mmCIF file of C-alpha atoms in Angstrom:
data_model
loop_
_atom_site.group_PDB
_atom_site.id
_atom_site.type_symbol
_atom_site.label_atom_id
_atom_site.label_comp_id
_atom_site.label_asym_id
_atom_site.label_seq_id
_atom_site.Cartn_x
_atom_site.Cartn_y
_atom_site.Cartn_z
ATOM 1 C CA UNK A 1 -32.370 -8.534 10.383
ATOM 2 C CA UNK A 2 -31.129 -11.245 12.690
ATOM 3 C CA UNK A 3 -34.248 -13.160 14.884
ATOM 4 C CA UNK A 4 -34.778 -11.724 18.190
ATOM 5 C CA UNK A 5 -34.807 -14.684 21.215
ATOM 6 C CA UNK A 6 -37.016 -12.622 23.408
ATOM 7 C CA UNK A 7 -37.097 -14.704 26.814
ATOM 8 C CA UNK A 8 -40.292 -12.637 26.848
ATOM 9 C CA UNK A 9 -42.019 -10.369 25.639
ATOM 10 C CA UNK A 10 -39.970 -7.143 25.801
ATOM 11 C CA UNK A 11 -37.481 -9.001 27.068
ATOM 12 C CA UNK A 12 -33.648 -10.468 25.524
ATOM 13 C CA UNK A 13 -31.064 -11.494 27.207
ATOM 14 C CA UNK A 14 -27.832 -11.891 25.385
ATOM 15 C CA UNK A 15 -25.599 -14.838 26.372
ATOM 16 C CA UNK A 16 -29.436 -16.534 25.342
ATOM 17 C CA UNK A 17 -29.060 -14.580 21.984
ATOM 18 C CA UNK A 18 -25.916 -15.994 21.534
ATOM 19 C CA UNK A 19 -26.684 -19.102 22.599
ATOM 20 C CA UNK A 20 -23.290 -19.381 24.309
ATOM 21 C CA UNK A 21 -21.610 -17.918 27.482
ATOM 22 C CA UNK A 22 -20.639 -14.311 27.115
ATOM 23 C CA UNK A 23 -20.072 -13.705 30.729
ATOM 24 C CA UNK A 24 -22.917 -12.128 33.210
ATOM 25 C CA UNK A 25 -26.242 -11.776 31.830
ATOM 26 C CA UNK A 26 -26.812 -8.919 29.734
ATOM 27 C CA UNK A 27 -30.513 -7.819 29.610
ATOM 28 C CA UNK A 28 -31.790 -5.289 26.692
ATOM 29 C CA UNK A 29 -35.864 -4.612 27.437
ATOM 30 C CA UNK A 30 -37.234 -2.695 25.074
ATOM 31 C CA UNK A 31 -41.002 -0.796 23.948
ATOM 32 C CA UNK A 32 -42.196 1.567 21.627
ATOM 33 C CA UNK A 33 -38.702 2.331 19.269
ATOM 34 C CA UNK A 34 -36.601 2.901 22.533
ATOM 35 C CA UNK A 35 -34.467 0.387 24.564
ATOM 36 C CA UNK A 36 -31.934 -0.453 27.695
ATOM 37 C CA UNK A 37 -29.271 -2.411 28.897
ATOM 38 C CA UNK A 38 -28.774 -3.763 32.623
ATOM 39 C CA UNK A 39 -25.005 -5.100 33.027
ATOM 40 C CA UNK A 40 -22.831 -5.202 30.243
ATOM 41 C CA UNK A 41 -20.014 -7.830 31.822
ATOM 42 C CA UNK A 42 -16.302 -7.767 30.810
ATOM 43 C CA UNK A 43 -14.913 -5.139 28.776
ATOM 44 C CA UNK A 44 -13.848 -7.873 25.717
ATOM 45 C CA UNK A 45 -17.779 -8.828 24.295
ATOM 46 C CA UNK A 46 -18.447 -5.278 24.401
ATOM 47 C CA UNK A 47 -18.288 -4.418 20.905
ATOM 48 C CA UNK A 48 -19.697 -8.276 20.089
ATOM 49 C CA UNK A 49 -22.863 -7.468 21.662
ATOM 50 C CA UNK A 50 -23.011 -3.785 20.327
ATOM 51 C CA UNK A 51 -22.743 -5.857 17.208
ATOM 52 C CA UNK A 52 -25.576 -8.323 17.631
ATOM 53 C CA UNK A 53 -27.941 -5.768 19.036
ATOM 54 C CA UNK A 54 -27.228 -3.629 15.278
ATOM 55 C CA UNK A 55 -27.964 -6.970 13.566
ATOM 56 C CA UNK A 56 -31.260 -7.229 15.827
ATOM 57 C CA UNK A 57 -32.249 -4.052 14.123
ATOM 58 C CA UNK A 58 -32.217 -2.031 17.043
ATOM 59 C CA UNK A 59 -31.282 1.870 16.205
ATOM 60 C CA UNK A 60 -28.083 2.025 18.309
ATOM 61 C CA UNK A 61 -29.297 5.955 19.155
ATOM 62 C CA UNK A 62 -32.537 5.024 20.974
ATOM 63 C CA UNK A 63 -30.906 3.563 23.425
ATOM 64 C CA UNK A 64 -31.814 5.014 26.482
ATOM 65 C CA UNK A 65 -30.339 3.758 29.763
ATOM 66 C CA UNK A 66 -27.362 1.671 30.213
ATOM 67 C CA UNK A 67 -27.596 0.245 33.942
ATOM 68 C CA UNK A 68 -25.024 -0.961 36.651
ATOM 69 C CA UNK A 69 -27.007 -3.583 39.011
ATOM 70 C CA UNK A 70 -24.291 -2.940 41.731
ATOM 71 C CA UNK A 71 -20.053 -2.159 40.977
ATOM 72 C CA UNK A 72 -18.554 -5.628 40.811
ATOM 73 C CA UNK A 73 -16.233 -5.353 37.973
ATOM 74 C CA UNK A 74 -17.930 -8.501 36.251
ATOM 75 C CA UNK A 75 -20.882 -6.451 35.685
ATOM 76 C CA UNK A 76 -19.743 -3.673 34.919
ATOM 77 C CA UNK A 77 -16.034 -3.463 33.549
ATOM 78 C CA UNK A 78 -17.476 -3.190 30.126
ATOM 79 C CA UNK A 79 -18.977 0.339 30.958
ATOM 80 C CA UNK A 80 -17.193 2.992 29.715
ATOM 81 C CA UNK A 81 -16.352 1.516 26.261
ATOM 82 C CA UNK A 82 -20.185 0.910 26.191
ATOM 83 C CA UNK A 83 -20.652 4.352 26.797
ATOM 84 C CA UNK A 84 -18.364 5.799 23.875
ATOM 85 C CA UNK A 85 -20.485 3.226 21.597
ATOM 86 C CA UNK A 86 -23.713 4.906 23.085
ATOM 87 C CA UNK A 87 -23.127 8.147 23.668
ATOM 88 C CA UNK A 88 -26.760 9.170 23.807
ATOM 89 C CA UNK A 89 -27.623 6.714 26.582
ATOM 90 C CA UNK A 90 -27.642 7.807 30.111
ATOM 91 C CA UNK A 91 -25.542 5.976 32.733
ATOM 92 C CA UNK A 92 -27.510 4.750 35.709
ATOM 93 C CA UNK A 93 -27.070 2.835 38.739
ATOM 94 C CA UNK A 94 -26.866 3.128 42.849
ATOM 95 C CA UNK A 95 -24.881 6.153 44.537
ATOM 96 C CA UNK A 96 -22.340 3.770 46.212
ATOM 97 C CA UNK A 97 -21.901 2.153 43.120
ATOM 98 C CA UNK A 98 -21.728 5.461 41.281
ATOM 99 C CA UNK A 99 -19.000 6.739 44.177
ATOM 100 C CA UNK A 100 -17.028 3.298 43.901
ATOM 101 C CA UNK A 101 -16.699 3.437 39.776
ATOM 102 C CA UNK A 102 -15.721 6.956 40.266
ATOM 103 C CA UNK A 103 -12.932 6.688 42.819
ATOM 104 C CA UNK A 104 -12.154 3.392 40.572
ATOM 105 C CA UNK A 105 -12.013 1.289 44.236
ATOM 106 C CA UNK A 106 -10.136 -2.060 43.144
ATOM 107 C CA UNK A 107 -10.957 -3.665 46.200
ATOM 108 C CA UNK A 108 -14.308 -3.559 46.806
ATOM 109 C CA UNK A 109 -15.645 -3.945 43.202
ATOM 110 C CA UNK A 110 -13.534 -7.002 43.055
ATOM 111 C CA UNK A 111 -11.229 -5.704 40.466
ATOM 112 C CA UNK A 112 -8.048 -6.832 42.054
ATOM 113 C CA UNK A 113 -7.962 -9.842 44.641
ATOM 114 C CA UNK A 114 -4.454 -10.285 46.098
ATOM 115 C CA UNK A 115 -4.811 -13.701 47.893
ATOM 116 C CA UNK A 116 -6.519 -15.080 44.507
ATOM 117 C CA UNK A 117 -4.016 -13.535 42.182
ATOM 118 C CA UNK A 118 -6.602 -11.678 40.592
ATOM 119 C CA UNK A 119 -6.173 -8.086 39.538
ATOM 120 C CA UNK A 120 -7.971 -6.727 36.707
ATOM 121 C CA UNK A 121 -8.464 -3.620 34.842
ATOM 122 C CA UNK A 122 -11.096 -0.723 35.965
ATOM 123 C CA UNK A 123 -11.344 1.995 33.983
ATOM 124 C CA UNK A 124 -12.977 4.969 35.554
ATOM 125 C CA UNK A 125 -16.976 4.568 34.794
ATOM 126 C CA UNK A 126 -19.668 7.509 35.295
ATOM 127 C CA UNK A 127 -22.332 6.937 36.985
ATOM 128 C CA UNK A 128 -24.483 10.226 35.377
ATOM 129 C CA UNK A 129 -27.683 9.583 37.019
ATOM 130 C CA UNK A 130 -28.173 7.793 40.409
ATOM 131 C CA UNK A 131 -31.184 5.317 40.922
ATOM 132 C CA UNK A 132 -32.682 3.931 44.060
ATOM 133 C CA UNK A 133 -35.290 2.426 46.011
ATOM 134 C CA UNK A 134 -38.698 3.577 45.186
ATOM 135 C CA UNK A 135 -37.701 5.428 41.860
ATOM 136 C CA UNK A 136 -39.254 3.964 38.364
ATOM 137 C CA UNK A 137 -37.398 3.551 35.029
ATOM 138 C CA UNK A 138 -39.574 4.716 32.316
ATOM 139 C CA UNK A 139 -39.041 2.875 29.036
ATOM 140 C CA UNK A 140 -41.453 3.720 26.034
ATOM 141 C CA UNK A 141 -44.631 2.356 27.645
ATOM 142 C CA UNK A 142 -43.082 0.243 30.265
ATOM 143 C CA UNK A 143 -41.906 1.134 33.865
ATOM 144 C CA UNK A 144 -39.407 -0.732 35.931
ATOM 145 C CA UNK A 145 -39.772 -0.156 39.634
ATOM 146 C CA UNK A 146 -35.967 0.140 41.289
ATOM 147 C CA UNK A 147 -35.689 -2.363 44.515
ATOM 148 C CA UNK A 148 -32.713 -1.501 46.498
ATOM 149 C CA UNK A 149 -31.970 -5.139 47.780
ATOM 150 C CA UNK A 150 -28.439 -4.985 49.850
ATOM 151 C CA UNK A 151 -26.621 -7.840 50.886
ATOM 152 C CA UNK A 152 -23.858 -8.978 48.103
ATOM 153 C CA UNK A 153 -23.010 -5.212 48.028
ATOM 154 C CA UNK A 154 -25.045 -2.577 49.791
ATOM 155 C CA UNK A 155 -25.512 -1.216 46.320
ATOM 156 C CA UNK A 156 -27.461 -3.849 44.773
ATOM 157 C CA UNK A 157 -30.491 -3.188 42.707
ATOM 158 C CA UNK A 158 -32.969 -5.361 41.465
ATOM 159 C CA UNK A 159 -35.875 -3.963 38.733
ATOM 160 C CA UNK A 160 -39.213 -5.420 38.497
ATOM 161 C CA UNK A 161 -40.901 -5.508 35.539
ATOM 162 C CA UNK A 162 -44.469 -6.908 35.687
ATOM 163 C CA UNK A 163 -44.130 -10.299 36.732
ATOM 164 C CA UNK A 164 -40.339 -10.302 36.384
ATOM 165 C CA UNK A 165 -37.463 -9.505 38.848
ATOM 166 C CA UNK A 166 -33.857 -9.058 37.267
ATOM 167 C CA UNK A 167 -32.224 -10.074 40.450
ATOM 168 C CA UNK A 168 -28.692 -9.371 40.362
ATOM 169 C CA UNK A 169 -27.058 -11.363 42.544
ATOM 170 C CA UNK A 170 -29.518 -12.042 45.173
ATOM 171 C CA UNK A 171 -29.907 -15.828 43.957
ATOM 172 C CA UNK A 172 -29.320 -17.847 41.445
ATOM 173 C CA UNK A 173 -31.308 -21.651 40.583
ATOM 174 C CA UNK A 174 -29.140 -23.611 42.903
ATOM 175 C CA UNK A 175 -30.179 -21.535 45.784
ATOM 176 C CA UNK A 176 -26.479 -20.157 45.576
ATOM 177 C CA UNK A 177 -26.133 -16.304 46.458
ATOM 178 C CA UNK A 178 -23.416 -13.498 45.736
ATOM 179 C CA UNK A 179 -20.297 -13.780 47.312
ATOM 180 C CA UNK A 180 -20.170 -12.925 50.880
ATOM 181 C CA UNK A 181 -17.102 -11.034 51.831
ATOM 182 C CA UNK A 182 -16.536 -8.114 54.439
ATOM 183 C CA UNK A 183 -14.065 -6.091 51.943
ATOM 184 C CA UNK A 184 -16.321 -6.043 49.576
ATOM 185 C CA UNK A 185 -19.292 -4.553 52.193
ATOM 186 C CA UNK A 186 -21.526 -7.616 52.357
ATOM 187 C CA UNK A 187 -24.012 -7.726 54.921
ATOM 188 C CA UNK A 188 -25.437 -11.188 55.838
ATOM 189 C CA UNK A 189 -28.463 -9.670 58.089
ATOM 190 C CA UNK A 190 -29.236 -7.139 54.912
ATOM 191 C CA UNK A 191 -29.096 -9.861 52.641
ATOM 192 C CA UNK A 192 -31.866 -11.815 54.732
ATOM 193 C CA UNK A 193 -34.254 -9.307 54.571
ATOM 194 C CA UNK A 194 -33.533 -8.911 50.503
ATOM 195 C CA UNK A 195 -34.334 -12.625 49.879
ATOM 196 C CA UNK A 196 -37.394 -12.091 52.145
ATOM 197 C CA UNK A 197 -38.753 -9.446 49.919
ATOM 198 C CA UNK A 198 -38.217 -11.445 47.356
ATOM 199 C CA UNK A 199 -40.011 -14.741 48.611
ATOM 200 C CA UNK A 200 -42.945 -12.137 49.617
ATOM 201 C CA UNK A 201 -43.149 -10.633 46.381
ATOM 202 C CA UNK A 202 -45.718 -11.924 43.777
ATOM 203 C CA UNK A 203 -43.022 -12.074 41.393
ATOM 204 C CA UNK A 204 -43.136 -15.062 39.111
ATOM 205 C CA UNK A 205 -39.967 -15.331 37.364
ATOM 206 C CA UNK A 206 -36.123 -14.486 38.678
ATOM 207 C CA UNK A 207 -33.597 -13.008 36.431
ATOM 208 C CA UNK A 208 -30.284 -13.100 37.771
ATOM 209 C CA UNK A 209 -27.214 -11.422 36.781
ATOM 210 C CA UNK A 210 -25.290 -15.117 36.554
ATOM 211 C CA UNK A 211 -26.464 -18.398 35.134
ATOM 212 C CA UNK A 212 -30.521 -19.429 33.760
ATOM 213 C CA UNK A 213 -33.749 -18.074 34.256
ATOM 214 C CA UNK A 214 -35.825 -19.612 36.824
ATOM 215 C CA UNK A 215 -39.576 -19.786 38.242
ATOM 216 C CA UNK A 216 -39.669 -17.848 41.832
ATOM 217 C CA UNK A 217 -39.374 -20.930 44.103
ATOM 218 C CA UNK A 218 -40.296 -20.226 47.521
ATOM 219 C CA UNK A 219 -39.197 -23.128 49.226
ATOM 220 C CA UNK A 220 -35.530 -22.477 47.707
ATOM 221 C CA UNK A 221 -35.381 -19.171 48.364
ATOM 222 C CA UNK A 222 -36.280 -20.207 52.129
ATOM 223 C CA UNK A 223 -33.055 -22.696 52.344
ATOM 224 C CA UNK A 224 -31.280 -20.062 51.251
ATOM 225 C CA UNK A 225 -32.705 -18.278 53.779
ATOM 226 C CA UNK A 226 -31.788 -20.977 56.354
ATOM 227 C CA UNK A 227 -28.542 -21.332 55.106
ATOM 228 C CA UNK A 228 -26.952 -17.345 55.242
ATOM 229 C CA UNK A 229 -29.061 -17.539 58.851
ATOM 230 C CA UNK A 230 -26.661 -20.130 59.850
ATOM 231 C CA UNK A 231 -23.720 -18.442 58.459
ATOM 232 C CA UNK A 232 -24.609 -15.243 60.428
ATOM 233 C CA UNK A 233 -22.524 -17.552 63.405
ATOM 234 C CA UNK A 234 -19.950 -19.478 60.892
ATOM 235 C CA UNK A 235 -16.921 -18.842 59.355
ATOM 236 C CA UNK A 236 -17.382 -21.049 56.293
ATOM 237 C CA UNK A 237 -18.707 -18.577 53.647
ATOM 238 C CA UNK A 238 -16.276 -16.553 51.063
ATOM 239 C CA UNK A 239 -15.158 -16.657 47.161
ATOM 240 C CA UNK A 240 -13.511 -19.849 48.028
ATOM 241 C CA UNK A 241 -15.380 -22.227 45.871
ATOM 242 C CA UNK A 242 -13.387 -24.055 43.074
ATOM 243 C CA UNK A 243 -16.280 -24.947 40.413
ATOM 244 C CA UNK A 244 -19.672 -23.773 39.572
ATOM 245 C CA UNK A 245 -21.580 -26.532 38.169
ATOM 246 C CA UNK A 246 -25.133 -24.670 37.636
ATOM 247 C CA UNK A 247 -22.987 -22.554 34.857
ATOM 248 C CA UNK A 248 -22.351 -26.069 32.735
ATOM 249 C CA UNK A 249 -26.191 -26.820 33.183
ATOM 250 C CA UNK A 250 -26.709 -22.989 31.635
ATOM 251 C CA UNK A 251 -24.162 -23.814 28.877
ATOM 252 C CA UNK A 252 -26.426 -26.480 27.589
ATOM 253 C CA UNK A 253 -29.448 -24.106 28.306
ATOM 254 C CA UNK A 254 -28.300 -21.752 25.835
ATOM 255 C CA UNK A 255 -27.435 -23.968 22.989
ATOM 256 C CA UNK A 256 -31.081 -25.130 23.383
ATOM 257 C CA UNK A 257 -33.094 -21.628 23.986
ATOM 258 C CA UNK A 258 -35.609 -20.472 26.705
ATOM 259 C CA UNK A 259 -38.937 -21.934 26.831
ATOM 260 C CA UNK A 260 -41.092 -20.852 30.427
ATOM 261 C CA UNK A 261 -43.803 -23.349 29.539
ATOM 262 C CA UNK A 262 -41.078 -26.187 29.607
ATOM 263 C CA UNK A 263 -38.785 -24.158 32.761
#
C-alpha cells in the first residue's frame, strides 16, 4: 500500500500525492470505507490518478461521487473516461454545468478559444445528479454542505467541510480570481458577493481548484474585493495574462509536502 499525504484528516489532494503538477487540484475525501472525487482535470492523468488512488488502497467500487465544481474543461475534461473507470460512482455537479457538458458548449466551458488558438476536445459528460445551494453531500460519516458561489461561472460550487472550503475558483493565494470573461457568463457583481461569503464565513482553510492550500486571509480576500469592485468600471480584466508565477511557488510546494502548522 502506497502512504497516503492526507492534507488533513479525510482529506488528499492529488497533484500533493504526487508531489508534482498534474493539472487542477484533484480532491478525494474519504470516511468510513467510502470515498469522492471533486475535479478530475485533463483527460491525459486520468488513468494515472485512477492508478495512484488503487495503490492508496482505496476499493475503486466504493467510490461514491465524482464531482464537477463548475464546466470549465480544465476541471472537468477528464469526466467521462473517469466515469467508465467508476462506473458505480454517481456524477454530480450544478444544473448549468450539467446542461453545458450535455449540449458539449465549446465556448463557454472554455474548450475552444479562437483568438487564443485554443480548441480542445469535450467529450459529452453526464451530469446524473444535479447539486446546489443548500443541499449536503453525505459521505460515510461526513457531510459537505454545497455553496453555490457564482461569479467565474454562474455554476460554481464550493463544499464546506468542517473548517474547510474547496473553493473552486473563487481565489487563489495571490488574491488572483477565475477568469473574468462575458462568453463564458462571468458576473463581476455575483462574484463580489461570493468572496463576501467567503470572508464572512468562519472557514479556516481555502482549497482551491488551482495552485496551494492557504489559511482564509481576510484582508486578501478584501483586496480582491477592492480590486473586481474597480473592474466593475474597467476594461482591463480577461484571460490575457502571459505567466502565472504562484503555480512555480506550488511546484516547489509539492516536492516538499503540506504542513498547516508551518502554512
Amino acid at each position: 500500500m502506497l502512504q497516503r499525504r492526507e492534507v488533513f484528516p479525510n482529506v488528499i489532494e492529488m497533484n500533493y500525492q504526487f508531489r508534482q503538477r498534474l493539472g487542477c487540484s484533484v480532491y478525494l475525501v474519504h470516511d468510513a470505507g467510502e470515498w469522492l472525487l471533486i475535479d478530475i482535470g485533463f483527460e491525459d492523468v486520468v488513468e494515472e490518478i485512477i492508478d495512484m488512488i488503487r495503490q492508496m488502497d482505496f476499493s475503486l467500487a466504493n467510490c461514491k461521487y465524482l464531482i464537477a465544481t463548475h464546466a470549465d474543461v480544465d476541471h472537468i475534461q477528464g469526466m467521462k473516461r473517469l466515469k467508465e473507470l467508476l462506473p458505480s460512482a454517481t456524477t454530480l455537479g450544478h444544473p448549468e454545468c450539467q446542461q453545458l457538458l450535455a449540449a458539449g458548449d465549446r465556448i463557454v466551458t472554455y474548450a475552444e478559444i479562437a483568438a487564443q488558438g485554443i480548441s480542445i476536445d469535450l467529450p459529452i459528460i453526464k451530469i446524473e445528479e444535479t447539486i446546489n445551494e443548500g443541499d449536503k453531500i453525505k459521505l460515510g460519516n461526513l457531510s459537505l454542505d454545497v455553496w453555490n458561489t457564482p461569479g467565474h461561472t454562474p455554476s460554481q460550487l464550493s463544499f464546506r467541510l468542517g473548517d474547510l472550503l474547496f473553493s473552486g475558483d473563487n481565489i487563489y493565494r495571490d488574491g488572483g480570481v477565475g477568469n473574468i470573461d462575458a462568453h463564458h457568463g462571468s458576473d463581476i457583481p455575483a462574484f463580489i458577493q461570493s468572496l463576501e461569503r467567503i470572508r464572512d464565513s468562519d472557514v479556516k482553510w481555502l482549497l482551491p481548484s488551482h495552485g496551494p492550500i492557504f489559511r482564509k486571509n481576510n484582508a486578501l480576500l478584501q483586496k480582491t474585493i477592492d480590486r473586481l469592485t474597480e473592474y466593475q468600471h474597467m476594461a482591463d480584466f480577461g484571460t490575457c495574462a502571459v505567466d502565472w508565477p504562484l503555480l512555480d511557488e506550488w511546484e516547489a510546494e509539492l516536492v516538499r509536502g503540506f504542513d498547516p502548522d508551518k502554512a
